[in-house]
PDB file of C-alpha atoms in Angstrom:
ATOM      1  CA  MET A  80     103.920 134.098 133.443  1.00 68.00           C
ATOM      2  CA  ARG A  81     102.751 137.644 132.805  1.00 78.00           C
ATOM      3  CA  ALA A  82     105.023 140.409 131.609  1.00 86.00           C
ATOM      4  CA  ASP A  83     103.139 143.037 133.561  1.00 87.00           C
ATOM      5  CA  THR A  84     104.155 145.284 136.438  1.00 86.00           C
ATOM      6  CA  SER A  85     101.057 144.216 138.357  1.00 87.00           C
ATOM      7  CA  ASP A  86     102.613 140.737 138.745  1.00 90.00           C
ATOM      8  CA  VAL A  87     104.931 140.409 141.781  1.00 91.00           C
ATOM      9  CA  ALA A  88     107.116 137.699 140.203  1.00 92.00           C
ATOM     10  CA  PHE A  89     107.645 139.923 137.170  1.00 93.00           C
ATOM     11  CA  ARG A  90     108.524 142.906 139.384  1.00 93.00           C
ATOM     12  CA  LEU A  91     111.052 140.734 141.248  1.00 94.00           C
ATOM     13  CA  PHE A  92     112.466 139.653 137.880  1.00 95.00           C
ATOM     14  CA  MET A  93     112.889 143.319 136.902  1.00 94.00           C
ATOM     15  CA  ALA A  94     114.554 144.047 140.266  1.00 95.00           C
ATOM     16  CA  LEU A  95     116.998 141.201 139.658  1.00 95.00           C
ATOM     17  CA  GLY A  96     117.668 142.718 136.254  1.00 94.00           C
ATOM     18  CA  ASP A  97     118.462 146.057 137.885  1.00 93.00           C
ATOM     19  CA  LEU A  98     120.871 144.367 140.296  1.00 95.00           C
ATOM     20  CA  TRP A  99     122.366 141.923 137.760  1.00 93.00           C
ATOM     21  CA  ASP A 100     125.510 143.821 136.716  1.00 92.00           C
ATOM     22  CA  GLY A 101     126.397 144.842 140.260  1.00 93.00           C
ATOM     23  CA  LEU A 102     125.918 141.299 141.524  1.00 94.00           C
ATOM     24  CA  GLN A 103     128.262 139.947 138.878  1.00 93.00           C
ATOM     25  CA  ARG A 104     130.879 142.584 139.728  1.00 94.00           C
ATOM     26  CA  SER A 105     130.610 141.409 143.346  1.00 94.00           C
ATOM     27  CA  ASN A 106     131.310 137.809 142.291  1.00 94.00           C
ATOM     28  CA  ILE A 107     127.720 136.723 142.805  1.00 94.00           C
ATOM     29  CA  ASN A 108     126.456 134.642 139.881  1.00 92.00           C
ATOM     30  CA  PRO A 109     122.711 135.379 139.746  1.00 90.00           C
ATOM     31  CA  GLY A 110     122.367 133.016 136.759  1.00 90.00           C
ATOM     32  CA  GLY A 111     123.416 130.071 138.890  1.00 87.00           C
ATOM     33  CA  ARG A 112     119.814 129.098 139.598  1.00 87.00           C
ATOM     34  CA  GLY A 113     118.652 128.821 135.989  1.00 88.00           C
ATOM     35  CA  LEU A 114     117.699 132.407 135.173  1.00 92.00           C
ATOM     36  CA  HIS A 115     119.708 133.604 132.194  1.00 93.00           C
ATOM     37  CA  LEU A 116     119.392 137.348 131.672  1.00 93.00           C
ATOM     38  CA  THR A 117     121.028 139.910 129.435  1.00 93.00           C
ATOM     39  CA  LYS A 118     120.618 143.677 129.483  1.00 93.00           C
ATOM     40  CA  GLU A 119     121.034 146.240 126.756  1.00 94.00           C
ATOM     41  CA  TYR A 120     120.806 149.987 127.183  1.00 93.00           C
ATOM     42  CA  LEU A 121     118.810 151.579 124.359  1.00 92.00           C
ATOM     43  CA  GLY A 122     118.598 155.304 124.902  1.00 88.00           C
ATOM     44  CA  GLY A 123     116.068 155.795 127.680  1.00 92.00           C
ATOM     45  CA  TYR A 124     115.030 152.133 127.691  1.00 95.00           C
ATOM     46  CA  THR A 125     116.711 149.077 129.148  1.00 95.00           C
ATOM     47  CA  ARG A 126     116.027 145.830 127.291  1.00 96.00           C
ATOM     48  CA  TYR A 127     115.852 142.709 129.443  1.00 95.00           C
ATOM     49  CA  SER A 128     116.045 139.365 127.629  1.00 95.00           C
ATOM     50  CA  ALA A 129     115.682 136.271 129.764  1.00 95.00           C
ATOM     51  CA  GLY A 130     114.985 132.588 129.631  1.00 93.00           C
ATOM     52  CA  PRO A 131     115.842 129.305 131.281  1.00 89.00           C
ATOM     53  CA  ALA A 132     118.651 128.874 128.717  1.00 81.00           C
ATOM     54  CA  ALA A 133     120.146 130.756 125.782  1.00 76.00           C
ATOM     55  CA  HIS A 134     116.732 131.181 124.112  1.00 85.00           C
ATOM     56  CA  ALA A 135     115.014 134.247 125.546  1.00 92.00           C
ATOM     57  CA  ARG A 136     111.409 133.525 126.499  1.00 94.00           C
ATOM     58  CA  ILE A 137     110.816 137.072 127.602  1.00 95.00           C
ATOM     59  CA  VAL A 138     112.074 140.278 126.026  1.00 95.00           C
ATOM     60  CA  VAL A 139     110.899 143.578 127.484  1.00 96.00           C
ATOM     61  CA  GLU A 140     112.065 147.159 127.340  1.00 95.00           C
ATOM     62  CA  TRP A 141     111.611 149.369 130.394  1.00 94.00           C
ATOM     63  CA  ASN A 142     111.860 153.137 130.692  1.00 93.00           C
ATOM     64  CA  GLU A 143     112.019 154.057 134.365  1.00 89.00           C
ATOM     65  CA  ALA A 144     111.540 157.799 133.766  1.00 91.00           C
ATOM     66  CA  THR A 145     108.282 157.417 131.841  1.00 92.00           C
ATOM     67  CA  ARG A 146     107.316 154.108 133.524  1.00 91.00           C
ATOM     68  CA  HIS A 147     106.696 152.560 130.124  1.00 94.00           C
ATOM     69  CA  LEU A 148     107.012 148.812 129.589  1.00 95.00           C
ATOM     70  CA  ARG A 149     107.249 147.469 126.039  1.00 95.00           C
ATOM     71  CA  VAL A 150     106.645 143.739 125.795  1.00 95.00           C
ATOM     72  CA  ILE A 151     108.528 142.455 122.759  1.00 95.00           C
ATOM     73  CA  ARG A 152     108.266 138.723 123.480  1.00 94.00           C
ATOM     74  CA  CYS A 153     106.468 136.802 126.182  1.00 93.00           C
ATOM     75  CA  GLU A 154     106.468 133.072 125.504  1.00 93.00           C
ATOM     76  CA  ALA A 155     105.113 130.422 127.829  1.00 92.00           C
ATOM     77  CA  TRP A 156     107.686 129.685 130.524  1.00 91.00           C
ATOM     78  CA  SER A 157     106.671 126.988 132.961  1.00 90.00           C
ATOM     79  CA  GLY A 158     108.438 127.406 136.256  1.00 91.00           C
ATOM     80  CA  PHE A 159     109.112 131.134 135.824  1.00 93.00           C
ATOM     81  CA  GLU A 160     107.941 131.945 139.346  1.00 94.00           C
ATOM     82  CA  SER A 161     110.006 129.166 140.924  1.00 94.00           C
ATOM     83  CA  ILE A 162     113.164 130.208 139.007  1.00 94.00           C
ATOM     84  CA  VAL A 163     112.686 133.815 140.120  1.00 94.00           C
ATOM     85  CA  CYS A 164     112.045 132.708 143.716  1.00 95.00           C
ATOM     86  CA  SER A 165     115.113 130.456 143.729  1.00 95.00           C
ATOM     87  CA  THR A 166     117.266 133.208 142.236  1.00 95.00           C
ATOM     88  CA  VAL A 167     116.012 135.772 144.759  1.00 96.00           C
ATOM     89  CA  SER A 168     116.794 133.393 147.645  1.00 95.00           C
ATOM     90  CA  TYR A 169     120.279 132.694 146.312  1.00 95.00           C
ATOM     91  CA  VAL A 170     121.023 136.388 145.692  1.00 96.00           C
ATOM     92  CA  ARG A 171     119.816 137.357 149.170  1.00 96.00           C
ATOM     93  CA  GLU A 172     121.979 134.678 150.793  1.00 96.00           C
ATOM     94  CA  GLU A 173     125.100 135.600 148.788  1.00 95.00           C
ATOM     95  CA  ALA A 174     124.557 139.341 149.303  1.00 96.00           C
ATOM     96  CA  ARG A 175     124.271 138.797 153.053  1.00 96.00           C
ATOM     97  CA  ALA A 176     127.558 136.855 153.048  1.00 96.00           C
ATOM     98  CA  LYS A 177     129.317 139.653 151.128  1.00 94.00           C
ATOM     99  CA  GLY A 178     127.879 142.535 153.164  1.00 94.00           C
ATOM    100  CA  LEU A 179     125.608 143.788 150.371  1.00 93.00           C
ATOM    101  CA  SER A 180     122.290 142.842 151.897  1.00 93.00           C
ATOM    102  CA  GLY A 181     121.178 146.444 152.494  1.00 95.00           C
ATOM    103  CA  ILE A 182     121.252 147.332 148.804  1.00 93.00           C
ATOM    104  CA  VAL A 183     119.765 144.043 147.633  1.00 95.00           C
ATOM    105  CA  GLU A 184     117.024 143.933 150.278  1.00 96.00           C
ATOM    106  CA  ALA A 185     116.002 147.528 149.563  1.00 95.00           C
ATOM    107  CA  ARG A 186     115.562 146.846 145.839  1.00 95.00           C
ATOM    108  CA  LEU A 187     113.725 143.543 146.341  1.00 95.00           C
ATOM    109  CA  SER A 188     111.436 145.086 148.977  1.00 94.00           C
ATOM    110  CA  GLU A 189     110.667 147.958 146.630  1.00 93.00           C
ATOM    111  CA  ALA A 190     109.698 145.409 143.961  1.00 92.00           C
ATOM    112  CA  CYS A 191     107.207 143.776 146.324  1.00 91.00           C
ATOM    113  CA  ASN A 192     105.361 147.040 146.996  1.00 89.00           C
ATOM    114  CA  GLU A 193     102.355 148.071 144.977  1.00 77.00           C
ATOM    115  CA  PRO A 194     103.665 149.541 141.722  1.00 77.00           C
ATOM    116  CA  ALA A 195     103.130 153.096 140.561  1.00 77.00           C
ATOM    117  CA  PRO A 196     100.958 153.401 137.462  1.00 78.00           C
ATOM    118  CA  THR A 197     102.697 152.308 134.280  1.00 84.00           C
ATOM    119  CA  ARG A 198     101.986 152.313 130.594  1.00 88.00           C
ATOM    120  CA  ARG A 199     102.286 148.934 128.884  1.00 88.00           C
ATOM    121  CA  THR A 200     102.644 148.324 125.159  1.00 91.00           C
ATOM    122  CA  VAL A 201     102.689 144.897 123.573  1.00 92.00           C
ATOM    123  CA  VAL A 202     104.689 144.956 120.365  1.00 90.00           C
ATOM    124  CA  THR A 203     103.311 142.462 117.860  1.00 78.00           C
ATOM    125  CA  VAL A 204     105.567 140.517 115.528  1.00 61.00           C
ATOM    126  CA  ALA A 205     104.060 142.131 112.406  1.00 49.00           C
ATOM    127  CA  ALA A 206     104.621 145.638 113.777  1.00 50.00           C
ATOM    128  CA  SER A 207     108.188 144.882 114.839  1.00 47.00           C
ATOM    129  CA  LEU A 208     108.999 143.328 111.445  1.00 46.00           C
ATOM    130  CA  ALA A 209     107.553 146.336 109.635  1.00 48.00           C
ATOM    131  CA  ALA A 210     109.707 148.637 111.738  1.00 49.00           C
ATOM    132  CA  VAL A 211     112.931 146.901 110.733  1.00 47.00           C
ATOM    133  CA  ALA A 212     112.022 146.010 107.124  1.00 49.00           C
ATOM    134  CA  PRO A 213     114.160 147.785 104.546  1.00 51.00           C
ATOM    135  CA  VAL A 214     112.507 150.531 102.558  1.00 47.00           C
ATOM    136  CA  ARG A 215     112.761 149.855  98.839  1.00 51.00           C
ATOM    137  CA  GLY A 216     112.935 152.883  96.617  1.00 50.00           C
ATOM    138  CA  GLY A 217     111.383 152.823  93.159  1.00 48.00           C
ATOM    139  CA  ARG A 218     113.547 153.349  90.105  1.00 44.00           C
TER     140      ARG A 218
END
């Protein structure tokens, strides 16, 4: 698995993330095929945390306006492509049954197209720990 916008499976994963809340509001459970995803809105970025269970194997932050992808965590995840494929198939089928296929198909098709240039930053553990470490003042 590669957390990179040049990878089609990753782009489909991001598209599912974009659709996730709306699918749930439409009584479509996109997590029913083993992809567990949560989203957080952080200013201009959206953080996607996902894994095959409660432990997130991938944590990325995406800013659509600047097309910047921050990779916070990207652990080995065997079967990532098959989980994404299975989830996409399920979502497409359920969206078709509920009359939402136009919206879903448009977003998934867009994800399959060649991506626009993006900037990618990999955040290392040491850098992320330094950013959240408390500052100790001298007395």
